mmCIF file of C-alpha atoms and ligand atoms in Angstrom:
data_model
loop_
_atom_site.group_PDB
_atom_site.id
_atom_site.type_symbol
_atom_site.label_atom_id
_atom_site.label_comp_id
_atom_site.label_asym_id
_atom_site.label_seq_id
_atom_site.Cartn_x
_atom_site.Cartn_y
_atom_site.Cartn_z
ATOM 1 C CA MET A 843 16.115 -45.887 11.420
ATOM 2 C CA PRO A 844 19.696 -46.799 12.442
ATOM 3 C CA PRO A 845 21.189 -44.131 14.771
ATOM 4 C CA ALA A 846 24.194 -43.641 12.449
ATOM 5 C CA LEU A 847 21.812 -42.861 9.587
ATOM 6 C CA VAL A 848 19.859 -40.397 11.746
ATOM 7 C CA ALA A 849 23.129 -38.679 12.689
ATOM 8 C CA GLN A 850 24.042 -38.243 8.991
ATOM 9 C CA LEU A 851 20.532 -37.036 8.206
ATOM 10 C CA ASP A 852 20.768 -34.426 10.965
ATOM 11 C CA ALA A 853 24.178 -33.291 9.711
ATOM 12 C CA MET A 854 22.836 -32.938 6.170
ATOM 13 C CA ALA A 855 19.719 -31.077 7.363
ATOM 14 C CA ARG A 856 21.918 -28.628 9.327
ATOM 15 C CA ALA A 857 24.277 -28.146 6.369
ATOM 16 C CA LYS A 858 21.308 -27.394 4.114
ATOM 17 C CA GLY A 859 19.922 -24.886 6.587
ATOM 18 C CA TYR A 860 16.824 -26.743 7.778
ATOM 19 C CA ARG A 861 15.550 -25.726 11.181
ATOM 20 C CA SER A 862 14.489 -29.256 12.021
ATOM 21 C CA ARG A 863 14.944 -32.850 10.923
ATOM 22 C CA SER A 864 11.210 -33.038 10.315
ATOM 23 C CA ARG A 865 11.276 -30.246 7.707
ATOM 24 C CA ALA A 866 14.197 -31.879 5.931
ATOM 25 C CA VAL A 867 12.418 -35.238 5.846
ATOM 26 C CA ALA A 868 9.185 -33.603 4.617
ATOM 27 C CA ASP A 869 11.069 -32.036 1.672
ATOM 28 C CA MET A 870 12.716 -35.361 0.857
ATOM 29 C CA VAL A 871 9.321 -37.072 0.870
ATOM 30 C CA ARG A 872 7.849 -34.363 -1.402
ATOM 31 C CA ALA A 873 10.752 -34.748 -3.839
ATOM 32 C CA GLN A 874 10.212 -38.500 -3.964
ATOM 33 C CA LEU A 875 6.451 -38.072 -4.470
ATOM 34 C CA VAL A 876 6.997 -35.651 -7.371
ATOM 35 C CA GLU A 877 9.388 -38.135 -8.974
ATOM 36 C CA HIS A 878 7.094 -41.092 -8.348
ATOM 37 C CA ARG A 879 4.054 -39.340 -9.807
ATOM 38 C CA ALA A 880 6.003 -38.219 -12.857
ATOM 39 C CA GLU A 881 6.426 -41.861 -13.790
ATOM 40 C CA ARG A 882 2.718 -42.237 -14.579
ATOM 41 C CA GLY A 883 2.083 -41.775 -18.284
ATOM 42 C CA ASN A 884 -1.101 -39.703 -18.203
ATOM 43 C CA ARG A 885 -0.369 -37.409 -15.301
ATOM 44 C CA GLN A 886 0.251 -33.739 -16.127
ATOM 45 C CA ILE A 887 3.774 -32.728 -15.228
ATOM 46 C CA VAL A 888 5.793 -29.542 -15.498
ATOM 47 C CA GLY A 889 9.537 -29.244 -15.638
ATOM 48 C CA THR A 890 12.638 -28.200 -17.522
ATOM 49 C CA ILE A 891 14.832 -29.915 -20.064
ATOM 50 C CA THR A 892 18.440 -28.748 -19.922
ATOM 51 C CA LEU A 893 20.704 -29.333 -22.922
ATOM 52 C CA VAL A 894 24.346 -28.498 -23.592
ATOM 53 C CA TYR A 895 25.694 -28.926 -27.110
ATOM 54 C CA ASP A 896 28.435 -27.811 -29.456
ATOM 55 C CA HIS A 897 26.766 -25.627 -32.067
ATOM 56 C CA HIS A 898 29.629 -26.251 -34.512
ATOM 57 C CA ARG A 899 28.613 -29.880 -34.649
ATOM 58 C CA ARG A 900 26.921 -30.292 -38.003
ATOM 59 C CA GLY A 901 23.133 -30.302 -37.912
ATOM 60 C CA VAL A 902 22.644 -30.483 -34.154
ATOM 61 C CA GLN A 903 20.992 -27.081 -33.777
ATOM 62 C CA ALA A 904 18.623 -27.670 -36.714
ATOM 63 C CA LEU A 905 17.712 -31.107 -35.415
ATOM 64 C CA LEU A 906 16.981 -29.855 -31.891
ATOM 65 C CA THR A 907 14.859 -27.017 -33.272
ATOM 66 C CA ASP A 908 13.022 -29.420 -35.566
ATOM 67 C CA ILE A 909 12.120 -31.753 -32.673
ATOM 68 C CA GLN A 910 10.844 -28.765 -30.678
ATOM 69 C CA HIS A 911 8.733 -27.496 -33.590
ATOM 70 C CA HIS A 912 6.982 -30.857 -33.712
ATOM 71 C CA HIS A 913 5.859 -30.505 -30.076
ATOM 72 C CA PRO A 914 4.882 -26.845 -29.592
ATOM 73 C CA HIS A 915 2.113 -27.820 -27.156
ATOM 74 C CA LEU A 916 4.691 -29.278 -24.751
ATOM 75 C CA ILE A 917 7.180 -26.409 -24.754
ATOM 76 C CA ILE A 918 6.121 -23.301 -22.856
ATOM 77 C CA SER A 919 9.328 -21.308 -23.111
ATOM 78 C CA THR A 920 12.977 -21.626 -24.103
ATOM 79 C CA LEU A 921 16.173 -19.981 -22.968
ATOM 80 C CA HIS A 922 19.369 -20.046 -25.024
ATOM 81 C CA VAL A 923 22.740 -19.071 -23.577
ATOM 82 C CA HIS A 924 25.973 -18.959 -25.620
ATOM 83 C CA LEU A 925 28.297 -20.438 -22.993
ATOM 84 C CA ASP A 926 31.573 -20.047 -24.868
ATOM 85 C CA ARG A 927 32.877 -20.150 -28.447
ATOM 86 C CA HIS A 928 31.563 -23.690 -28.924
ATOM 87 C CA HIS A 929 28.888 -24.500 -26.427
ATOM 88 C CA CYS A 930 25.236 -23.557 -26.133
ATOM 89 C CA LEU A 931 23.023 -24.113 -23.119
ATOM 90 C CA GLU A 932 19.324 -24.504 -23.774
ATOM 91 C CA VAL A 933 16.682 -24.695 -21.079
ATOM 92 C CA LEU A 934 13.169 -25.609 -22.162
ATOM 93 C CA ALA A 935 10.219 -25.177 -19.836
ATOM 94 C CA VAL A 936 7.849 -28.059 -20.544
ATOM 95 C CA ARG A 937 4.348 -29.011 -19.489
ATOM 96 C CA GLY A 938 2.155 -31.903 -20.541
ATOM 97 C CA ARG A 939 1.453 -35.585 -20.048
ATOM 98 C CA ALA A 940 4.336 -37.335 -18.347
ATOM 99 C CA GLY A 941 4.732 -39.858 -21.154
ATOM 100 C CA GLU A 942 4.927 -37.189 -23.875
ATOM 101 C CA VAL A 943 7.264 -34.923 -21.900
ATOM 102 C CA LYS A 944 9.593 -37.833 -21.158
ATOM 103 C CA ALA A 945 9.547 -38.928 -24.788
ATOM 104 C CA ILE A 946 10.585 -35.513 -26.140
ATOM 105 C CA ALA A 947 13.200 -35.147 -23.382
ATOM 106 C CA ASP A 948 14.661 -38.530 -24.310
ATOM 107 C CA ARG A 949 14.815 -37.575 -28.005
ATOM 108 C CA LEU A 950 16.475 -34.222 -27.332
ATOM 109 C CA VAL A 951 19.010 -35.653 -24.884
ATOM 110 C CA ALA A 952 19.837 -38.532 -27.252
ATOM 111 C CA THR A 953 20.407 -36.208 -30.227
ATOM 112 C CA ARG A 954 23.936 -36.565 -31.622
ATOM 113 C CA GLY A 955 25.999 -33.601 -30.555
ATOM 114 C CA VAL A 956 24.228 -33.065 -27.238
ATOM 115 C CA LYS A 957 26.945 -33.387 -24.605
ATOM 116 C CA HIS A 958 24.718 -33.355 -21.583
ATOM 117 C CA GLY A 959 21.019 -33.195 -21.041
ATOM 118 C CA ARG A 960 18.404 -33.983 -18.479
ATOM 119 C CA LEU A 961 14.759 -33.593 -17.620
ATOM 120 C CA SER A 962 13.982 -32.148 -14.236
ATOM 121 C CA VAL A 963 10.395 -32.585 -13.110
ATOM 122 C CA THR A 964 8.827 -30.195 -10.670
ATOM 123 C CA THR A 965 5.344 -29.401 -9.415
ATOM 124 C CA THR A 966 3.037 -26.542 -8.527
ATOM 125 C CA GLY A 967 2.749 -28.293 -5.186
ATOM 126 C CA ARG A 968 -1.043 -28.246 -5.444
ATOM 127 C CA GLU A 969 -1.276 -31.949 -4.716
ATOM 128 C CA LEU A 970 1.285 -31.868 -1.917
ATOM 129 C CA PRO A 971 0.544 -30.912 1.679
ATOM 130 C CA ALA A 972 2.728 -27.924 2.658
HETATM 131 NI NI1 NI B 1166 24.448 -20.515 -28.630
#
């Protein structure tokens, strides 16, 4: 690795509170592995879908709820926060085959009226060395 890159890595690791470069690199590798594995269609993944939308926008809430009701096996739990007079934040905990989870996340995020949305994939860590 180029020395300048190592220097920036060390600075980032310190700023993030890692005790060593090695621990920082190990976490980066784990994050990449989780992401890489989530790309396989049949693998079981777990994660959250975060959505922000304007609930005054006609039909958006009904549409989002409808999509969720069609995939009850994928959605473990939901959290709804009324952010301000207009905006709602919804966080859905999801678990299932990567392909199915990604498909419902894509549909929800692409729903008209959703201002921002993303799927964040995580792991129990069972498959990852500590
Ligand atoms: Ni709300």
